[in-house]
Amino acid sequence: MKICTKCVMPDTRPRLKFDENGVCAACEWDKIKKTEIDWDARHKELEELCDSIRGKQRYDCIVPASGGKDSTYVADKMKNEFGLNCLTVTITPPLETELIQQNMKNFLEYGFDNIKVTPNPVIAREINKFGFVEQGRPMLSWTSCLNSVMFRMAVDFKVPLVMFGEDGETEYGGSNETRYLPYYDTDYAIRIYTEGNDPRSFVKGHSDQEMSMWLFPSKEEIKAAGFKVGHWSYFEDWDPYVHYEFARDNYGMAKADGRNTGTYTDFGQLDTPLYELHTYMMYLKFGFGRGLQDACIDIRAGRLTREKAVEIVNKYDGEYPEKNIPVFCEYYQMTKEEFDAVLDKHANKDLFEKKDGIWRPKFVIS
Ligand SMILES: [Zn+2]
């Protein structure tokens, strides 16, 4: 594995490119953000858009919201700084935690409309199981309906703007095509966020009507509705820790009781324990997990030296989510043997070897 010389991200991350000095695209982008991007101009661009849409429809803006730090921050900005009437939309995660429910409840108490969309849990479970077994993606249903539901809500409620949080491709290294584009379309959403997969191919026996939460509105519907879909991270330098402090201090957001499995942080991705499995599968497939992901963000923000990050990553990254294995087996309706066989299938044998029933890395991050 080649590791970025500035952060600790390996070149096994899908779509991540490195320059001739061994610096990854996310670090390259971080430098561009700090030196070249005219944030005032981008802020003005958003202000102008908001001025042109404000008050013309029932809702000015949809903010996908979970009760987490980032969506709390974005919803607050859209409402209190840009003066938009926001509809926050939540998609119920599988195995939703009480902590995120409480955080969402607190958040709404500050005055937001919210619609909670719960795609058919039976189909959702089937898709998640398919994703886990076939692709090593245990939350495939949740991740693949996130965009389709928001596009659908924008069409149905005639909302001119959807504002997501960060553009993961740009921020963490991936496709560079939206670095300088404030908005994206369905083609991009399908290609990047569902990797071109048609959700109807995930499960059999359900009509398009039953699958409607996972399907995008037609191009004609989207064109007629004429809304824009963008990421807040285009308009302001993205820093999740700043969002956490903001949500904690202004919305009473609570963090986890102790650090999250696989990392040293305690305030992110509190929606579902399946996130532990999601990042563990990422680790088995690509050699980087939740701790390494967090460390890269903290290195770029200047909160962590690369040296200290290396130490932390080798300590926590890829931690086996032992406590919740029975919860995962029950959710997927699998035996432990069947569950282990899925891990065996997806573990990258070039990077890992199995010892005492658990996949251990053959590499050290340095
Ligand atoms: Zn890097």
mmCIF file of C-alpha atoms and ligand atoms in Angstrom:
data_model
loop_
_atom_site.group_PDB
_atom_site.id
_atom_site.type_symbol
_atom_site.label_atom_id
_atom_site.label_comp_id
_atom_site.label_asym_id
_atom_site.label_seq_id
_atom_site.Cartn_x
_atom_site.Cartn_y
_atom_site.Cartn_z
ATOM 1 C CA MET A 1 0.000 0.000 0.000
ATOM 2 C CA LYS A 2 1.194 3.468 -0.827
ATOM 3 C CA ILE A 3 0.360 5.942 1.961
ATOM 4 C CA CYS A 4 -0.065 9.687 1.513
ATOM 5 C CA THR A 5 2.977 11.583 2.771
ATOM 6 C CA LYS A 6 0.829 14.342 4.321
ATOM 7 C CA CYS A 7 -2.106 12.411 5.823
ATOM 8 C CA VAL A 8 -2.223 8.628 6.299
ATOM 9 C CA MET A 9 -4.700 7.632 3.569
ATOM 10 C CA PRO A 10 -3.600 4.642 1.498
ATOM 11 C CA ASP A 11 -3.943 4.391 -2.275
ATOM 12 C CA THR A 12 -6.417 1.528 -1.830
ATOM 13 C CA ARG A 13 -9.178 4.118 -1.296
ATOM 14 C CA PRO A 14 -11.381 3.881 -4.393
ATOM 15 C CA ARG A 15 -10.855 6.660 -6.962
ATOM 16 C CA LEU A 16 -8.143 8.376 -4.865
ATOM 17 C CA LYS A 17 -5.273 9.797 -6.889
ATOM 18 C CA PHE A 18 -1.746 10.778 -5.775
ATOM 19 C CA ASP A 19 0.611 13.389 -7.204
ATOM 20 C CA GLU A 20 4.318 12.862 -7.974
ATOM 21 C CA ASN A 21 5.259 13.795 -4.381
ATOM 22 C CA GLY A 22 3.013 11.086 -2.953
ATOM 23 C CA VAL A 23 0.365 13.561 -1.777
ATOM 24 C CA CYS A 24 -3.257 12.383 -2.045
ATOM 25 C CA ALA A 25 -6.021 14.339 -3.773
ATOM 26 C CA ALA A 26 -7.742 15.126 -0.452
ATOM 27 C CA CYS A 27 -4.586 16.806 0.864
ATOM 28 C CA GLU A 28 -4.079 18.559 -2.459
ATOM 29 C CA TRP A 29 -7.645 19.872 -2.166
ATOM 30 C CA ASP A 30 -7.008 20.928 1.435
ATOM 31 C CA LYS A 31 -4.135 23.086 0.224
ATOM 32 C CA ILE A 32 -6.262 24.585 -2.558
ATOM 33 C CA LYS A 33 -8.995 25.369 -0.011
ATOM 34 C CA LYS A 34 -6.547 27.200 2.224
ATOM 35 C CA THR A 35 -4.767 29.138 -0.514
ATOM 36 C CA GLU A 36 -6.847 29.511 -3.659
ATOM 37 C CA ILE A 37 -10.578 29.280 -3.008
ATOM 38 C CA ASP A 38 -12.356 32.605 -2.700
ATOM 39 C CA TRP A 39 -14.759 31.693 0.109
ATOM 40 C CA ASP A 40 -16.326 35.149 0.165
ATOM 41 C CA ALA A 41 -17.264 34.773 -3.495
ATOM 42 C CA ARG A 42 -18.757 31.339 -2.835
ATOM 43 C CA HIS A 43 -20.716 32.700 0.134
ATOM 44 C CA LYS A 44 -22.049 35.489 -2.063
ATOM 45 C CA GLU A 45 -23.034 32.947 -4.719
ATOM 46 C CA LEU A 46 -25.193 31.165 -2.141
ATOM 47 C CA GLU A 47 -26.605 34.419 -0.825
ATOM 48 C CA GLU A 48 -27.733 35.340 -4.316
ATOM 49 C CA LEU A 49 -29.356 31.983 -4.858
ATOM 50 C CA CYS A 50 -31.152 32.234 -1.497
ATOM 51 C CA ASP A 51 -32.375 35.751 -2.327
ATOM 52 C CA SER A 52 -33.830 34.432 -5.578
ATOM 53 C CA ILE A 53 -35.784 31.554 -4.006
ATOM 54 C CA ARG A 54 -36.767 32.805 -0.538
ATOM 55 C CA GLY A 55 -40.468 32.844 0.252
ATOM 56 C CA LYS A 56 -41.719 31.727 -3.161
ATOM 57 C CA GLN A 57 -42.729 28.212 -2.198
ATOM 58 C CA ARG A 58 -43.923 26.526 0.953
ATOM 59 C CA TYR A 59 -40.353 25.473 1.706
ATOM 60 C CA ASP A 60 -37.229 27.171 0.389
ATOM 61 C CA CYS A 61 -34.799 24.402 1.148
ATOM 62 C CA ILE A 62 -34.556 20.739 2.081
ATOM 63 C CA VAL A 63 -31.787 19.843 4.501
ATOM 64 C CA PRO A 64 -31.202 16.099 4.898
ATOM 65 C CA ALA A 65 -30.933 15.825 8.677
ATOM 66 C CA SER A 66 -30.103 13.037 11.076
ATOM 67 C CA GLY A 67 -29.655 14.826 14.397
ATOM 68 C CA GLY A 68 -25.893 14.572 13.911
ATOM 69 C CA LYS A 69 -23.359 17.396 14.093
ATOM 70 C CA ASP A 70 -23.081 18.183 10.386
ATOM 71 C CA SER A 71 -26.747 18.342 9.455
ATOM 72 C CA THR A 72 -27.504 20.326 12.609
ATOM 73 C CA TYR A 73 -24.875 22.851 11.561
ATOM 74 C CA VAL A 74 -26.072 23.102 7.941
ATOM 75 C CA ALA A 75 -29.753 23.390 8.899
ATOM 76 C CA ASP A 76 -28.894 26.138 11.376
ATOM 77 C CA LYS A 77 -26.959 28.061 8.712
ATOM 78 C CA MET A 78 -29.693 27.774 6.092
ATOM 79 C CA LYS A 79 -32.346 28.894 8.533
ATOM 80 C CA ASN A 80 -30.593 31.471 10.697
ATOM 81 C CA GLU A 81 -27.961 32.921 8.399
ATOM 82 C CA PHE A 82 -29.668 32.674 5.022
ATOM 83 C CA GLY A 83 -33.205 33.053 6.313
ATOM 84 C CA LEU A 84 -34.712 30.101 4.476
ATOM 85 C CA ASN A 85 -37.762 28.168 5.551
ATOM 86 C CA CYS A 86 -36.233 24.708 5.786
ATOM 87 C CA LEU A 87 -37.790 21.294 5.637
ATOM 88 C CA THR A 88 -35.461 18.865 7.330
ATOM 89 C CA VAL A 89 -35.808 15.311 6.057
ATOM 90 C CA THR A 90 -34.583 12.280 7.965
ATOM 91 C CA ILE A 91 -34.239 8.776 6.586
ATOM 92 C CA THR A 92 -34.612 6.242 9.360
ATOM 93 C CA PRO A 93 -31.369 4.293 9.584
ATOM 94 C CA PRO A 94 -31.397 0.542 10.180
ATOM 95 C CA LEU A 95 -30.988 -0.226 13.922
ATOM 96 C CA GLU A 96 -31.386 3.453 14.773
ATOM 97 C CA THR A 97 -29.774 4.327 18.109
ATOM 98 C CA GLU A 98 -31.564 5.989 21.015
ATOM 99 C CA LEU A 99 -28.753 8.540 21.125
ATOM 100 C CA ILE A 100 -29.445 9.820 17.611
ATOM 101 C CA GLN A 101 -33.199 9.842 18.276
ATOM 102 C CA GLN A 102 -32.634 12.001 21.343
ATOM 103 C CA ASN A 103 -30.272 14.318 19.465
ATOM 104 C CA MET A 104 -32.819 14.700 16.675
ATOM 105 C CA LYS A 105 -35.560 15.476 19.192
ATOM 106 C CA ASN A 106 -33.367 18.154 20.813
ATOM 107 C CA PHE A 107 -32.567 19.643 17.435
ATOM 108 C CA LEU A 108 -36.234 19.909 16.389
ATOM 109 C CA GLU A 109 -37.071 21.666 19.656
ATOM 110 C CA TYR A 110 -35.148 24.653 18.274
ATOM 111 C CA GLY A 111 -37.805 25.105 15.600
ATOM 112 C CA PHE A 112 -37.556 22.999 12.464
ATOM 113 C CA ASP A 113 -40.130 21.161 10.406
ATOM 114 C CA ASN A 114 -39.152 17.573 9.859
ATOM 115 C CA ILE A 115 -40.365 14.658 7.824
ATOM 116 C CA LYS A 116 -39.006 11.286 8.789
ATOM 117 C CA VAL A 117 -39.004 8.880 5.900
ATOM 118 C CA THR A 118 -38.868 5.208 6.735
ATOM 119 C CA PRO A 119 -38.440 3.146 3.598
ATOM 120 C CA ASN A 120 -40.117 -0.246 3.956
ATOM 121 C CA PRO A 121 -37.923 -1.928 6.616
ATOM 122 C CA VAL A 122 -38.430 -5.391 5.104
ATOM 123 C CA ILE A 123 -37.090 -4.299 1.718
ATOM 124 C CA ALA A 124 -34.423 -2.176 3.428
ATOM 125 C CA ARG A 125 -33.190 -5.194 5.354
ATOM 126 C CA GLU A 126 -33.122 -7.305 2.191
ATOM 127 C CA ILE A 127 -31.072 -4.643 0.407
ATOM 128 C CA ASN A 128 -28.724 -4.220 3.370
ATOM 129 C CA LYS A 129 -28.211 -7.981 3.541
ATOM 130 C CA PHE A 130 -27.574 -8.149 -0.191
ATOM 131 C CA GLY A 131 -25.106 -5.264 0.150
ATOM 132 C CA PHE A 132 -23.301 -6.895 3.073
ATOM 133 C CA VAL A 133 -23.067 -10.355 1.514
ATOM 134 C CA GLU A 134 -22.393 -9.465 -2.114
ATOM 135 C CA GLN A 135 -20.533 -6.152 -1.887
ATOM 136 C CA GLY A 136 -19.329 -5.844 1.709
ATOM 137 C CA ARG A 137 -21.572 -2.775 2.092
ATOM 138 C CA PRO A 138 -23.758 -3.417 5.164
ATOM 139 C CA MET A 139 -25.859 -0.231 4.920
ATOM 140 C CA LEU A 140 -26.425 -0.330 1.174
ATOM 141 C CA SER A 141 -30.136 0.464 1.485
ATOM 142 C CA TRP A 142 -29.606 3.547 3.611
ATOM 143 C CA THR A 143 -26.759 4.931 1.521
ATOM 144 C CA SER A 144 -28.465 4.233 -1.771
ATOM 145 C CA CYS A 145 -31.792 5.902 -0.928
ATOM 146 C CA LEU A 146 -30.288 9.054 0.573
ATOM 147 C CA ASN A 147 -30.125 10.917 -2.705
ATOM 148 C CA SER A 148 -33.211 9.379 -4.306
ATOM 149 C CA VAL A 149 -35.440 10.294 -1.330
ATOM 150 C CA MET A 150 -34.222 13.915 -1.283
ATOM 151 C CA PHE A 151 -34.723 14.295 -5.047
ATOM 152 C CA ARG A 152 -38.192 12.775 -4.629
ATOM 153 C CA MET A 153 -39.089 15.153 -1.778
ATOM 154 C CA ALA A 154 -37.882 18.154 -3.794
ATOM 155 C CA VAL A 155 -40.158 17.148 -6.675
ATOM 156 C CA ASP A 156 -43.191 16.309 -4.534
ATOM 157 C CA PHE A 157 -42.957 19.337 -2.226
ATOM 158 C CA LYS A 158 -41.777 21.714 -4.978
ATOM 159 C CA VAL A 159 -38.672 22.792 -3.050
ATOM 160 C CA PRO A 160 -36.103 24.744 -5.094
ATOM 161 C CA LEU A 161 -32.975 23.739 -3.196
ATOM 162 C CA VAL A 162 -31.562 20.641 -1.474
ATOM 163 C CA MET A 163 -28.489 21.270 0.676
ATOM 164 C CA PHE A 164 -26.436 18.234 1.662
ATOM 165 C CA GLY A 165 -23.434 18.412 4.017
ATOM 166 C CA GLU A 166 -20.039 17.521 2.678
ATOM 167 C CA ASP A 167 -19.054 16.465 -0.780
ATOM 168 C CA GLY A 168 -17.201 13.318 0.251
ATOM 169 C CA GLU A 169 -15.585 12.893 -3.141
ATOM 170 C CA THR A 170 -13.968 16.316 -2.994
ATOM 171 C CA GLU A 171 -13.270 16.453 0.742
ATOM 172 C CA TYR A 172 -11.892 12.970 1.339
ATOM 173 C CA GLY A 173 -10.483 12.157 -2.067
ATOM 174 C CA GLY A 174 -12.336 10.668 -5.002
ATOM 175 C CA SER A 175 -13.770 12.177 -8.114
ATOM 176 C CA ASN A 176 -12.572 15.780 -8.555
ATOM 177 C CA GLU A 177 -15.341 16.876 -10.864
ATOM 178 C CA THR A 178 -17.393 18.854 -8.313
ATOM 179 C CA ARG A 179 -14.505 20.847 -6.785
ATOM 180 C CA TYR A 180 -15.614 23.908 -8.722
ATOM 181 C CA LEU A 181 -19.277 23.048 -9.283
ATOM 182 C CA PRO A 182 -21.824 24.110 -6.654
ATOM 183 C CA TYR A 183 -24.610 21.801 -7.807
ATOM 184 C CA TYR A 184 -24.937 18.314 -9.229
ATOM 185 C CA ASP A 185 -27.540 16.344 -11.157
ATOM 186 C CA THR A 186 -29.102 12.880 -11.080
ATOM 187 C CA ASP A 187 -26.562 11.419 -13.486
ATOM 188 C CA TYR A 188 -23.774 12.351 -11.092
ATOM 189 C CA ALA A 189 -25.748 11.128 -8.059
ATOM 190 C CA ILE A 190 -26.441 7.740 -9.639
ATOM 191 C CA ARG A 191 -22.887 7.318 -10.944
ATOM 192 C CA ILE A 192 -21.117 8.316 -7.723
ATOM 193 C CA TYR A 193 -23.512 7.555 -4.879
ATOM 194 C CA THR A 194 -25.000 4.317 -6.125
ATOM 195 C CA GLU A 195 -21.948 3.444 -8.225
ATOM 196 C CA GLY A 196 -24.205 3.100 -11.238
ATOM 197 C CA ASN A 197 -26.225 0.286 -9.645
ATOM 198 C CA ASP A 198 -29.955 0.092 -10.197
ATOM 199 C CA PRO A 199 -31.492 -0.650 -6.759
ATOM 200 C CA ARG A 200 -33.969 -2.953 -8.503
ATOM 201 C CA SER A 201 -31.068 -5.297 -9.186
ATOM 202 C CA PHE A 202 -30.386 -5.666 -5.428
ATOM 203 C CA VAL A 203 -33.555 -7.551 -4.552
ATOM 204 C CA LYS A 204 -36.207 -9.479 -6.411
ATOM 205 C CA GLY A 205 -39.974 -9.609 -6.164
ATOM 206 C CA HIS A 206 -40.782 -5.940 -5.480
ATOM 207 C CA SER A 207 -42.604 -3.668 -7.890
ATOM 208 C CA ASP A 208 -41.273 -0.236 -8.892
ATOM 209 C CA GLN A 209 -44.045 1.205 -6.757
ATOM 210 C CA GLU A 210 -42.783 -0.635 -3.686
ATOM 211 C CA MET A 211 -39.210 0.381 -4.528
ATOM 212 C CA SER A 212 -40.092 4.040 -5.074
ATOM 213 C CA MET A 213 -37.982 5.300 -2.128
ATOM 214 C CA TRP A 214 -34.885 3.883 -3.790
ATOM 215 C CA LEU A 215 -35.714 5.147 -7.277
ATOM 216 C CA PHE A 216 -35.007 8.631 -8.571
ATOM 217 C CA PRO A 217 -37.850 10.673 -10.041
ATOM 218 C CA SER A 218 -37.796 10.620 -13.856
ATOM 219 C CA LYS A 219 -35.608 13.114 -15.700
ATOM 220 C CA GLU A 220 -38.767 14.844 -16.940
ATOM 221 C CA GLU A 221 -40.084 15.275 -13.389
ATOM 222 C CA ILE A 222 -36.738 16.638 -12.210
ATOM 223 C CA LYS A 223 -36.434 19.009 -15.138
ATOM 224 C CA ALA A 224 -39.979 20.300 -14.647
ATOM 225 C CA ALA A 225 -39.373 20.843 -10.922
ATOM 226 C CA GLY A 226 -36.132 22.728 -11.646
ATOM 227 C CA PHE A 227 -34.505 22.464 -8.215
ATOM 228 C CA LYS A 228 -30.807 22.589 -7.360
ATOM 229 C CA VAL A 229 -28.882 20.050 -5.289
ATOM 230 C CA GLY A 230 -25.619 21.018 -3.660
ATOM 231 C CA HIS A 231 -23.221 20.490 -0.785
ATOM 232 C CA TRP A 232 -22.595 22.958 2.023
ATOM 233 C CA SER A 233 -18.874 22.095 1.792
ATOM 234 C CA TYR A 234 -18.753 24.018 -1.504
ATOM 235 C CA PHE A 235 -19.662 27.207 0.351
ATOM 236 C CA GLU A 236 -17.580 26.932 3.527
ATOM 237 C CA ASP A 237 -14.397 25.137 4.537
ATOM 238 C CA TRP A 238 -15.681 21.846 5.950
ATOM 239 C CA ASP A 239 -14.591 20.795 9.431
ATOM 240 C CA PRO A 240 -16.680 18.161 11.271
ATOM 241 C CA TYR A 241 -15.140 18.975 14.657
ATOM 242 C CA VAL A 242 -16.200 22.610 14.371
ATOM 243 C CA HIS A 243 -19.716 21.364 13.573
ATOM 244 C CA TYR A 244 -19.660 19.100 16.604
ATOM 245 C CA GLU A 245 -18.689 21.953 18.919
ATOM 246 C CA PHE A 246 -21.400 24.111 17.384
ATOM 247 C CA ALA A 247 -24.098 21.433 17.713
ATOM 248 C CA ARG A 248 -23.017 20.648 21.275
ATOM 249 C CA ASP A 249 -22.975 24.285 22.398
ATOM 250 C CA ASN A 250 -26.066 25.517 20.554
ATOM 251 C CA TYR A 251 -28.303 22.454 20.242
ATOM 252 C CA GLY A 252 -27.283 20.325 23.216
ATOM 253 C CA MET A 253 -26.048 17.522 20.987
ATOM 254 C CA ALA A 254 -24.792 14.581 23.043
ATOM 255 C CA LYS A 255 -21.816 12.448 22.066
ATOM 256 C CA ALA A 256 -21.254 8.724 22.511
ATOM 257 C CA ASP A 257 -20.528 7.239 25.902
ATOM 258 C CA GLY A 258 -16.833 6.602 25.307
ATOM 259 C CA ARG A 259 -14.972 6.387 21.998
ATOM 260 C CA ASN A 260 -16.634 4.748 19.019
ATOM 261 C CA THR A 261 -15.445 1.285 17.985
ATOM 262 C CA GLY A 262 -12.532 1.435 15.572
ATOM 263 C CA THR A 263 -11.589 5.025 16.297
ATOM 264 C CA TYR A 264 -10.484 7.502 18.963
ATOM 265 C CA THR A 265 -13.375 9.937 18.439
ATOM 266 C CA ASP A 266 -16.797 9.918 20.095
ATOM 267 C CA PHE A 267 -18.975 12.428 18.278
ATOM 268 C CA GLY A 268 -19.491 11.270 14.686
ATOM 269 C CA GLN A 269 -21.796 8.808 12.912
ATOM 270 C CA LEU A 270 -23.923 8.002 15.932
ATOM 271 C CA ASP A 271 -26.940 6.917 13.860
ATOM 272 C CA THR A 272 -26.587 3.144 13.896
ATOM 273 C CA PRO A 273 -24.230 0.438 15.180
ATOM 274 C CA LEU A 274 -24.105 -0.801 11.579
ATOM 275 C CA TYR A 275 -21.682 2.047 10.945
ATOM 276 C CA GLU A 276 -19.148 -0.028 12.935
ATOM 277 C CA LEU A 277 -19.641 -2.889 10.517
ATOM 278 C CA HIS A 278 -19.607 -0.545 7.533
ATOM 279 C CA THR A 279 -16.177 0.830 8.479
ATOM 280 C CA TYR A 280 -14.923 -2.619 9.519
ATOM 281 C CA MET A 281 -15.794 -3.969 6.052
ATOM 282 C CA MET A 282 -14.076 -0.951 4.523
ATOM 283 C CA TYR A 283 -11.010 -1.883 6.576
ATOM 284 C CA LEU A 284 -11.087 -5.522 5.460
ATOM 285 C CA LYS A 285 -11.525 -4.556 1.810
ATOM 286 C CA PHE A 286 -9.148 -1.600 1.560
ATOM 287 C CA GLY A 287 -6.956 -1.576 4.679
ATOM 288 C CA PHE A 288 -8.319 1.629 6.204
ATOM 289 C CA GLY A 289 -11.122 2.082 8.719
ATOM 290 C CA ARG A 290 -12.885 4.604 10.881
ATOM 291 C CA GLY A 291 -9.875 5.673 12.953
ATOM 292 C CA LEU A 292 -7.738 6.336 9.912
ATOM 293 C CA GLN A 293 -10.546 8.313 8.288
ATOM 294 C CA ASP A 294 -10.904 10.478 11.393
ATOM 295 C CA ALA A 295 -7.137 10.917 11.714
ATOM 296 C CA CYS A 296 -6.821 12.220 8.145
ATOM 297 C CA ILE A 297 -9.422 14.914 8.873
ATOM 298 C CA ASP A 298 -7.623 15.902 12.084
ATOM 299 C CA ILE A 299 -4.203 16.027 10.387
ATOM 300 C CA ARG A 300 -5.531 18.362 7.685
ATOM 301 C CA ALA A 301 -7.230 20.550 10.314
ATOM 302 C CA GLY A 302 -3.925 20.812 12.220
ATOM 303 C CA ARG A 303 -5.258 19.039 15.317
ATOM 304 C CA LEU A 304 -3.038 15.987 14.951
ATOM 305 C CA THR A 305 0.532 15.530 13.752
ATOM 306 C CA ARG A 306 1.138 12.804 11.189
ATOM 307 C CA GLU A 307 3.389 11.060 13.694
ATOM 308 C CA LYS A 308 0.720 10.972 16.394
ATOM 309 C CA ALA A 309 -1.874 9.906 13.814
ATOM 310 C CA VAL A 310 0.246 6.909 12.799
ATOM 311 C CA GLU A 311 0.357 5.827 16.427
ATOM 312 C CA ILE A 312 -3.411 6.208 16.920
ATOM 313 C CA VAL A 313 -4.299 4.511 13.645
ATOM 314 C CA ASN A 314 -2.167 1.455 14.398
ATOM 315 C CA LYS A 315 -3.852 1.262 17.789
ATOM 316 C CA TYR A 316 -7.537 1.652 16.912
ATOM 317 C CA ASP A 317 -8.106 1.252 13.196
ATOM 318 C CA GLY A 318 -9.859 -1.923 12.146
ATOM 319 C CA GLU A 319 -10.944 -2.826 15.665
ATOM 320 C CA TYR A 320 -13.189 -5.901 15.482
ATOM 321 C CA PRO A 321 -16.758 -4.849 16.456
ATOM 322 C CA GLU A 322 -17.086 -7.784 18.824
ATOM 323 C CA LYS A 323 -19.824 -6.501 21.105
ATOM 324 C CA ASN A 324 -22.327 -5.927 18.324
ATOM 325 C CA ILE A 325 -21.704 -9.078 16.257
ATOM 326 C CA PRO A 326 -24.833 -10.778 17.740
ATOM 327 C CA VAL A 327 -26.840 -7.628 16.894
ATOM 328 C CA PHE A 328 -25.615 -7.736 13.295
ATOM 329 C CA CYS A 329 -26.323 -11.487 12.970
ATOM 330 C CA GLU A 330 -29.850 -10.959 14.243
ATOM 331 C CA TYR A 331 -30.442 -8.029 11.891
ATOM 332 C CA TYR A 332 -29.287 -9.946 8.830
ATOM 333 C CA GLN A 333 -30.921 -13.149 10.122
ATOM 334 C CA MET A 334 -27.667 -15.059 9.805
ATOM 335 C CA THR A 335 -25.733 -17.509 11.929
ATOM 336 C CA LYS A 336 -22.297 -16.481 13.196
ATOM 337 C CA GLU A 337 -20.781 -18.979 10.719
ATOM 338 C CA GLU A 338 -22.622 -17.357 7.802
ATOM 339 C CA PHE A 339 -21.592 -13.933 9.054
ATOM 340 C CA ASP A 340 -17.924 -14.967 9.323
ATOM 341 C CA ALA A 341 -18.053 -16.408 5.805
ATOM 342 C CA VAL A 342 -19.045 -12.959 4.500
ATOM 343 C CA LEU A 343 -16.047 -11.382 6.254
ATOM 344 C CA ASP A 344 -13.794 -14.116 4.806
ATOM 345 C CA LYS A 345 -15.160 -13.482 1.332
ATOM 346 C CA HIS A 346 -14.432 -9.745 1.401
ATOM 347 C CA ALA A 347 -11.172 -9.652 3.377
ATOM 348 C CA ASN A 348 -8.343 -8.547 1.109
ATOM 349 C CA LYS A 349 -5.983 -11.522 1.272
ATOM 350 C CA ASP A 350 -3.044 -9.414 0.083
ATOM 351 C CA LEU A 351 -3.459 -7.198 3.145
ATOM 352 C CA PHE A 352 -4.799 -9.558 5.818
ATOM 353 C CA GLU A 353 -4.293 -13.026 7.243
ATOM 354 C CA LYS A 354 -6.642 -14.869 9.587
ATOM 355 C CA LYS A 355 -5.348 -15.657 13.068
ATOM 356 C CA ASP A 356 -7.473 -17.144 15.850
ATOM 357 C CA GLY A 357 -10.642 -16.478 13.861
ATOM 358 C CA ILE A 358 -9.989 -12.759 13.227
ATOM 359 C CA TRP A 359 -8.423 -11.107 10.200
ATOM 360 C CA ARG A 360 -5.152 -9.421 11.154
ATOM 361 C CA PRO A 361 -3.273 -6.876 9.030
ATOM 362 C CA LYS A 362 -0.028 -7.926 7.351
ATOM 363 C CA PHE A 363 0.806 -4.210 7.026
ATOM 364 C CA VAL A 364 1.628 -1.382 9.385
ATOM 365 C CA ILE A 365 0.627 2.208 8.612
ATOM 366 C CA SER A 366 3.755 4.364 8.672
HETATM 367 ZN ZN ZN B 1 -3.367 12.892 2.050
#
